[in-house]
Short mmCIF file of N, CA, C and O in Angstrom, two decimals:
data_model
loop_
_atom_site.label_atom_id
_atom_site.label_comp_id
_atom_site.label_asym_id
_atom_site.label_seq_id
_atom_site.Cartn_x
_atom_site.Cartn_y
_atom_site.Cartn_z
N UNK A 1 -5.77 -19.10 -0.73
CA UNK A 1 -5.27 -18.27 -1.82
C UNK A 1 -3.89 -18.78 -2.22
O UNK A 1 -3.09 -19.05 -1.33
N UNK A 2 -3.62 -18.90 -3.27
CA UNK A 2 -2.20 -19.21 -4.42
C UNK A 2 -1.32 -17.96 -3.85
O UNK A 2 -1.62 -16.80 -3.60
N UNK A 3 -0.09 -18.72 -3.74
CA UNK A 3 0.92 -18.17 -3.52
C UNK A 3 0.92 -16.90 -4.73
O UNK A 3 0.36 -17.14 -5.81
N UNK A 4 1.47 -15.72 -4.53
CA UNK A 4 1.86 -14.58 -5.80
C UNK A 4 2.62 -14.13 -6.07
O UNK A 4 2.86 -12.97 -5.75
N UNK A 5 3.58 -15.07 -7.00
CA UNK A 5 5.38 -14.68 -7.48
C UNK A 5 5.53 -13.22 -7.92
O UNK A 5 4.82 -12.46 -8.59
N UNK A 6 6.80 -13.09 -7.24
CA UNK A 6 7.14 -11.61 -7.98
C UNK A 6 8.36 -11.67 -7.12
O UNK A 6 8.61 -12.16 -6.02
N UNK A 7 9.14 -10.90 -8.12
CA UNK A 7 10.86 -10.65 -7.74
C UNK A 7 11.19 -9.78 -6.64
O UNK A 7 10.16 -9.34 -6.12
N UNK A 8 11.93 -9.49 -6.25
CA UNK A 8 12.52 -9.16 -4.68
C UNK A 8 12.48 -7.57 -5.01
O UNK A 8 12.31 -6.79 -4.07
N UNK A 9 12.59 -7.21 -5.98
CA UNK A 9 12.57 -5.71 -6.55
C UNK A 9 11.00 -5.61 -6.28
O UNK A 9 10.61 -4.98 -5.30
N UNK A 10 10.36 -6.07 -6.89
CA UNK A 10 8.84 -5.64 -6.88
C UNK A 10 8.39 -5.93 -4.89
O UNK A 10 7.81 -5.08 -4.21
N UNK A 11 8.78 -7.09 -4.44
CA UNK A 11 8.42 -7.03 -3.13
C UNK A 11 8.44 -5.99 -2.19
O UNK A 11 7.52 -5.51 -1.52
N UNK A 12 9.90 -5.64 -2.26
CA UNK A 12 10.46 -4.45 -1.73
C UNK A 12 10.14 -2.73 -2.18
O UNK A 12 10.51 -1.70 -1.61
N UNK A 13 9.32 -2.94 -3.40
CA UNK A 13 8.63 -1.95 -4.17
C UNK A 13 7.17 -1.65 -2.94
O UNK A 13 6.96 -0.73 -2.15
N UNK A 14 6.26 -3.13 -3.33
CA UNK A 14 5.62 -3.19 -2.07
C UNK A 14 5.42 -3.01 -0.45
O UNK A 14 4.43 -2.76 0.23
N UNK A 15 6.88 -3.27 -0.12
CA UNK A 15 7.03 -2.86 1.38
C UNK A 15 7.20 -1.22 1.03
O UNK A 15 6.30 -0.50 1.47
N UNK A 16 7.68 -0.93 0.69
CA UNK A 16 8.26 0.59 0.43
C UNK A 16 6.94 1.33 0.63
O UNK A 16 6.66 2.20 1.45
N UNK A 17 5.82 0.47 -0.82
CA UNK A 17 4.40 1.61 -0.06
C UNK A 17 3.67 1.67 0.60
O UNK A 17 2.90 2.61 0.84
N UNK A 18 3.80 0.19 1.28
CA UNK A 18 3.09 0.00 2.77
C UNK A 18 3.47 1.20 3.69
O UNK A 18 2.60 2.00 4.03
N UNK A 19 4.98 1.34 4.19
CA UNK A 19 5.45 2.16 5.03
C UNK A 19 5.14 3.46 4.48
O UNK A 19 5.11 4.19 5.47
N UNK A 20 4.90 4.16 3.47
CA UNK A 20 4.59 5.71 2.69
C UNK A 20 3.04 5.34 3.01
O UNK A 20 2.62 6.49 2.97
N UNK A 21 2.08 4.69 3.25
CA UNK A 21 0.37 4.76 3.48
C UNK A 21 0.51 4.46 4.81
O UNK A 21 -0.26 5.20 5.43
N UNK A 22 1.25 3.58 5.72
CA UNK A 22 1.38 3.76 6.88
C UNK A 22 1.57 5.65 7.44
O UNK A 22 1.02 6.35 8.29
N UNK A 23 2.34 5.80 6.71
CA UNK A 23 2.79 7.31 7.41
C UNK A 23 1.67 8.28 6.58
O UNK A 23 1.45 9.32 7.20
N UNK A 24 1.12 8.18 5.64
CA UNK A 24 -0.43 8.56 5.07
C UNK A 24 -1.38 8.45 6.28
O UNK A 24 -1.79 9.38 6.98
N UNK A 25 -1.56 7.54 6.37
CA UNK A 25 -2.37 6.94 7.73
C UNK A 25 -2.05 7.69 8.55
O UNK A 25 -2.97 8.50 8.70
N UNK A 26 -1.13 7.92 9.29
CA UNK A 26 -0.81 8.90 10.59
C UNK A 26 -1.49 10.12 10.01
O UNK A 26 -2.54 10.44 10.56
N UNK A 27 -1.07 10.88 8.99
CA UNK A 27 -1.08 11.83 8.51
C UNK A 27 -2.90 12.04 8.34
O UNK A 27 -3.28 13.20 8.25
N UNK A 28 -3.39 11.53 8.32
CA UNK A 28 -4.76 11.48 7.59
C UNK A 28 -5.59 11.43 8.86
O UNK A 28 -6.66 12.04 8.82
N UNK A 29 -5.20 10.66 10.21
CA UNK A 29 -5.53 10.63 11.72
C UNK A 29 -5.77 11.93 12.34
O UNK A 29 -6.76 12.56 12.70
N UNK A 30 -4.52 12.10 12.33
CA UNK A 30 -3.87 13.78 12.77
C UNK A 30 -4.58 15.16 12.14
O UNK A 30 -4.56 16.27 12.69
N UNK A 31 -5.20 14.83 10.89
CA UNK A 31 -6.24 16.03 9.90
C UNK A 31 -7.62 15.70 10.58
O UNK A 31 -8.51 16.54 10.71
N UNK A 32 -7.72 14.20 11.05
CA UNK A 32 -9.22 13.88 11.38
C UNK A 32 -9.21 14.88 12.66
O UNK A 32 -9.81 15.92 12.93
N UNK A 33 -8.26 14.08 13.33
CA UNK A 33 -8.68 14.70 14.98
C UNK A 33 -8.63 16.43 15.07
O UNK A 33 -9.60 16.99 15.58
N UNK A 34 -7.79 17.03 14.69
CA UNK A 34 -7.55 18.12 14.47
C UNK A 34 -9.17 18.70 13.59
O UNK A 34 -9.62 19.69 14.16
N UNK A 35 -9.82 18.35 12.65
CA UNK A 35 -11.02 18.75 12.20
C UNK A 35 -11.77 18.18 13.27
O UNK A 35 -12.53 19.07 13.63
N UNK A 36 -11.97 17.07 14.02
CA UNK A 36 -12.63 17.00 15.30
C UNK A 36 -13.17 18.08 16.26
O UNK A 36 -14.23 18.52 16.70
N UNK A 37 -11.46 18.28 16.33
CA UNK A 37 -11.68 19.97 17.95
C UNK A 37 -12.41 21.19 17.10
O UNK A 37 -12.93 21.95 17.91
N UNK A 38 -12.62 21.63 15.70
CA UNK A 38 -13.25 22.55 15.22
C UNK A 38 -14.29 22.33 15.26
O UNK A 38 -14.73 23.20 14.51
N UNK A 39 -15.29 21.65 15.66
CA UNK A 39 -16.37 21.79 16.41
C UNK A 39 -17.72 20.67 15.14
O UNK A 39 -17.82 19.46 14.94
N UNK A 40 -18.34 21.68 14.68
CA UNK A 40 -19.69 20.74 13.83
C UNK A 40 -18.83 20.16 12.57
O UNK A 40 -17.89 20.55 11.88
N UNK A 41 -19.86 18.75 12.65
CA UNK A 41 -18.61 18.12 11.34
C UNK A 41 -19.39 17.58 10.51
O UNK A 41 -19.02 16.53 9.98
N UNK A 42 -20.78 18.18 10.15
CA UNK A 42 -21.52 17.90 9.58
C UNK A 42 -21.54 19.36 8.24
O UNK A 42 -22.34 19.34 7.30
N UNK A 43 -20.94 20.02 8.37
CA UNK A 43 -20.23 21.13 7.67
C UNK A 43 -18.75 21.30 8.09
O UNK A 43 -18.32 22.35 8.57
N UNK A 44 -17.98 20.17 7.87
CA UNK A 44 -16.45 20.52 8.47
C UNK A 44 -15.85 19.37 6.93
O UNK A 44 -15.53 18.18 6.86
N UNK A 45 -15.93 20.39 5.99
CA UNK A 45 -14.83 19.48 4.71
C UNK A 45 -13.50 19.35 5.01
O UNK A 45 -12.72 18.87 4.18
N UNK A 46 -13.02 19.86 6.48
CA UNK A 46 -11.52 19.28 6.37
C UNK A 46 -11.49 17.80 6.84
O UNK A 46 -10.67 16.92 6.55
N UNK A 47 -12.81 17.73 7.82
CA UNK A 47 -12.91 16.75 8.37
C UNK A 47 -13.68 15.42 7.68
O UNK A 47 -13.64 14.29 8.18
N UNK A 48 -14.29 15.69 6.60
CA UNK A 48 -15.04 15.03 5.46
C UNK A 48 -13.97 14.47 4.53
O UNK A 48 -14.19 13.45 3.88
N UNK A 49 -12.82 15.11 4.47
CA UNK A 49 -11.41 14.77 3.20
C UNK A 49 -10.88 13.70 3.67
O UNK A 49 -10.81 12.59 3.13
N UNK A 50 -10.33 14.17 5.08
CA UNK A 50 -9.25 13.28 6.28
C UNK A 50 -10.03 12.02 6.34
O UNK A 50 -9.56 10.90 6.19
N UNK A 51 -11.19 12.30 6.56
CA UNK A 51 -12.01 10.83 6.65
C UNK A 51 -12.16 9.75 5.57
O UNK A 51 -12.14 8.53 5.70
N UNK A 52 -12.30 10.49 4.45
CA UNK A 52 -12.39 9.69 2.60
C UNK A 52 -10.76 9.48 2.49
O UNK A 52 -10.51 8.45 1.85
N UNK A 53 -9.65 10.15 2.92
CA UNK A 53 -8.44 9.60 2.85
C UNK A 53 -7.76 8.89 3.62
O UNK A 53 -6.66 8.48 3.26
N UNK A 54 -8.28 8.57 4.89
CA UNK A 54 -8.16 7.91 5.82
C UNK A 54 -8.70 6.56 5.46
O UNK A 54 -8.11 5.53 5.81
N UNK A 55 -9.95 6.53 4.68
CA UNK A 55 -10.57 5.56 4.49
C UNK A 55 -9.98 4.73 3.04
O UNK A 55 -9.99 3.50 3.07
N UNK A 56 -9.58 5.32 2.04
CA UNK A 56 -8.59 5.08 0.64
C UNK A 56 -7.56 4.83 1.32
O UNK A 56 -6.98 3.99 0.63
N UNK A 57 -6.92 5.02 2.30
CA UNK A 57 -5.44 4.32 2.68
C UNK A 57 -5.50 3.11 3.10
O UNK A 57 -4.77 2.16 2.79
N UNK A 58 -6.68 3.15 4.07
CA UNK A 58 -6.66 1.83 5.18
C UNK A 58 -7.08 0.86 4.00
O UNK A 58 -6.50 -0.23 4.05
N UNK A 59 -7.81 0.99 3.16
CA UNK A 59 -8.66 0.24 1.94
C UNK A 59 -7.20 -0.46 1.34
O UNK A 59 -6.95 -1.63 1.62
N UNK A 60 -6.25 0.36 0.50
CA UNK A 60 -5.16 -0.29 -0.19
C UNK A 60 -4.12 -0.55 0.87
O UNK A 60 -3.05 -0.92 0.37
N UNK A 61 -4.12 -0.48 2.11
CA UNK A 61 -3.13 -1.37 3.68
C UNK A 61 -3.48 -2.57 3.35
O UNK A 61 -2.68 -3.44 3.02
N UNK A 62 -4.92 -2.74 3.43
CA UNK A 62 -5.52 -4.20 3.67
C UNK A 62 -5.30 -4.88 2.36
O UNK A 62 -5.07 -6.08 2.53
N UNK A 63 -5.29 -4.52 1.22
CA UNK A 63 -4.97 -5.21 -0.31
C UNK A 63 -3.68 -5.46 -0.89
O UNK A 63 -3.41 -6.07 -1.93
N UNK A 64 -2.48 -4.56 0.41
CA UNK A 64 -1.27 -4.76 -0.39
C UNK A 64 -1.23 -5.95 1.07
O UNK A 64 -1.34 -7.14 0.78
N UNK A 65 -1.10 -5.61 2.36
CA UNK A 65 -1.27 -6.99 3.42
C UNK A 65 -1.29 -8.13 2.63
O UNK A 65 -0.31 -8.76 2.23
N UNK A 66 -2.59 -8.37 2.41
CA UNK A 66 -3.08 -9.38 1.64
C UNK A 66 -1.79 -9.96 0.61
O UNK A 66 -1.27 -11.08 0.63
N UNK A 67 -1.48 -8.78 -0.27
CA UNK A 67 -0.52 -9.67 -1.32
C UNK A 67 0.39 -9.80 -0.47
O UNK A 67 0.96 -10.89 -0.53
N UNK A 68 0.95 -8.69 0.77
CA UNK A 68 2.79 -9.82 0.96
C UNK A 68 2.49 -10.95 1.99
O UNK A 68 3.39 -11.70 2.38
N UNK A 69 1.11 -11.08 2.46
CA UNK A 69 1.14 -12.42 3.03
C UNK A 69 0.72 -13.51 2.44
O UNK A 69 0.23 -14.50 2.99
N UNK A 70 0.95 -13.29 1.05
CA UNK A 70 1.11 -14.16 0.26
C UNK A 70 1.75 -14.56 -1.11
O UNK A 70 1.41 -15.07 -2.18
N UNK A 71 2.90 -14.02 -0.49
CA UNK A 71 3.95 -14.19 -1.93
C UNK A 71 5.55 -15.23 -1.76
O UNK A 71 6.20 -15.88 -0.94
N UNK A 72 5.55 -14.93 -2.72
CA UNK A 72 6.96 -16.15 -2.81
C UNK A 72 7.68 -15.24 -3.51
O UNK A 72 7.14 -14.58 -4.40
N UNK A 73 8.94 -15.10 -3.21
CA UNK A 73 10.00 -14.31 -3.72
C UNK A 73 10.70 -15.14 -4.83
O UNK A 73 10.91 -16.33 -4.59
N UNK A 74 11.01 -14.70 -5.80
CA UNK A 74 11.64 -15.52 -6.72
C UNK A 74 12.63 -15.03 -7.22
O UNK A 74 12.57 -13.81 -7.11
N UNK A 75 13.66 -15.43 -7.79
CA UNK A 75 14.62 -14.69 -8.90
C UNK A 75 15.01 -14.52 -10.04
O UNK A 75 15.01 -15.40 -10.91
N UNK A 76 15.40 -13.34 -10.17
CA UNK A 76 15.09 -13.08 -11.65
C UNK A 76 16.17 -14.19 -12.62
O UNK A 76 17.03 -15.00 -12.28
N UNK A 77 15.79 -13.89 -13.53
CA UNK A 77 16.49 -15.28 -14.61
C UNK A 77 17.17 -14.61 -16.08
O UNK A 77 16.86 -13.67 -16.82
N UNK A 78 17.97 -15.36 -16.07
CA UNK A 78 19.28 -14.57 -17.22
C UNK A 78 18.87 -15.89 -18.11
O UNK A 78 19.19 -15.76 -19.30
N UNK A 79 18.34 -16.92 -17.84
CA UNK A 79 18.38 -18.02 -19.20
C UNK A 79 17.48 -18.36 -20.12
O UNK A 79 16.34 -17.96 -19.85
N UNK A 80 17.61 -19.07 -21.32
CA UNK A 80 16.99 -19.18 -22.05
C UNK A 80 15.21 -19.43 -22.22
O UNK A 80 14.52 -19.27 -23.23
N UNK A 81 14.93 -19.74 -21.27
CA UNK A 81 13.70 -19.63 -21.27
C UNK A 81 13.00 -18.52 -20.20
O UNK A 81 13.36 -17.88 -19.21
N UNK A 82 11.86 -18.70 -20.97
CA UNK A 82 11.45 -17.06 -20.77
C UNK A 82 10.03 -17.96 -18.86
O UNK A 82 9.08 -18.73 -19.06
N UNK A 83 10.27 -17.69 -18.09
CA UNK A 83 9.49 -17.66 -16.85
C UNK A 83 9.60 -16.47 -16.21
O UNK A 83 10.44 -15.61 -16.49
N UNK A 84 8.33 -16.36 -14.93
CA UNK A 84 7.93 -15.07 -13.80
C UNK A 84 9.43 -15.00 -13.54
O UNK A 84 10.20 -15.90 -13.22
N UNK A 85 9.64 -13.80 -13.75
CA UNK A 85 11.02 -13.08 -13.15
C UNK A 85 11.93 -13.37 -14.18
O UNK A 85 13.02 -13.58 -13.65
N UNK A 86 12.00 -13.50 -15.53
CA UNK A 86 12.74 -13.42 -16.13
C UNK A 86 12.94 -12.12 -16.88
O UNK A 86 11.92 -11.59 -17.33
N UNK A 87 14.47 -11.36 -17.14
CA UNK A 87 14.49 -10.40 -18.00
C UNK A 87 14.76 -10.30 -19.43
O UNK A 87 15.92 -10.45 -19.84
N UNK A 88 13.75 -10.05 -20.28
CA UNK A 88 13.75 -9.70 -21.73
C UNK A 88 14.60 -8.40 -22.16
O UNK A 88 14.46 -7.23 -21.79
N UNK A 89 15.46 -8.94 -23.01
CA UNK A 89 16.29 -7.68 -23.94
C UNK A 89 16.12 -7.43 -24.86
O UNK A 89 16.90 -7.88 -25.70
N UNK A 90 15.24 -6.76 -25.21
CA UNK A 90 14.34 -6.59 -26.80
C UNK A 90 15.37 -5.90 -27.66
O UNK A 90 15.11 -5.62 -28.83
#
């Protein structure tokens, strides 16, 4: 896979929501197990939610992973030509 430029703002945008679905993740564990000890979970929608959100977190972990183990940080650009990471002043 090709390297995937993006500026140190957007990277750090990225780490930022890794660690907020990381702590989703805990959060979404902790609803499973907890709907666990309430017994049948074949009629247990707390335990049916925790599981579909447990499963939507771990899903976009593995897709943002993916992008920061493979990016190149670049910087942004004040000059005349317009490249990735340059800022436009319309």
């Amino acid at each position: 896979m090709s390297k995937v430029k993006m500026t140190k703002v957007m990277y750090e945008a990225y780490l930022a929501e890794e660690q907020d679905i990381l702590r989703g993740i805990k959060d979404a564990t902790e609803r499973r197990n907890d709907a666990v000890k309430e017994g049948d979970l074949s009629e247990n929608a707390s335990f049916t939610k925790a599981k579909e959100d447990l499963a939507t977190l771990k899903l976009r972990k593995s897709k943002i992973t993916e992008i920061l183990n493979n990016v190149e940080v670049i910087s942004a650009s004040t000059s005349n030509v317009l490249d990735c990471g340059s800022y436009i002043r319309v």
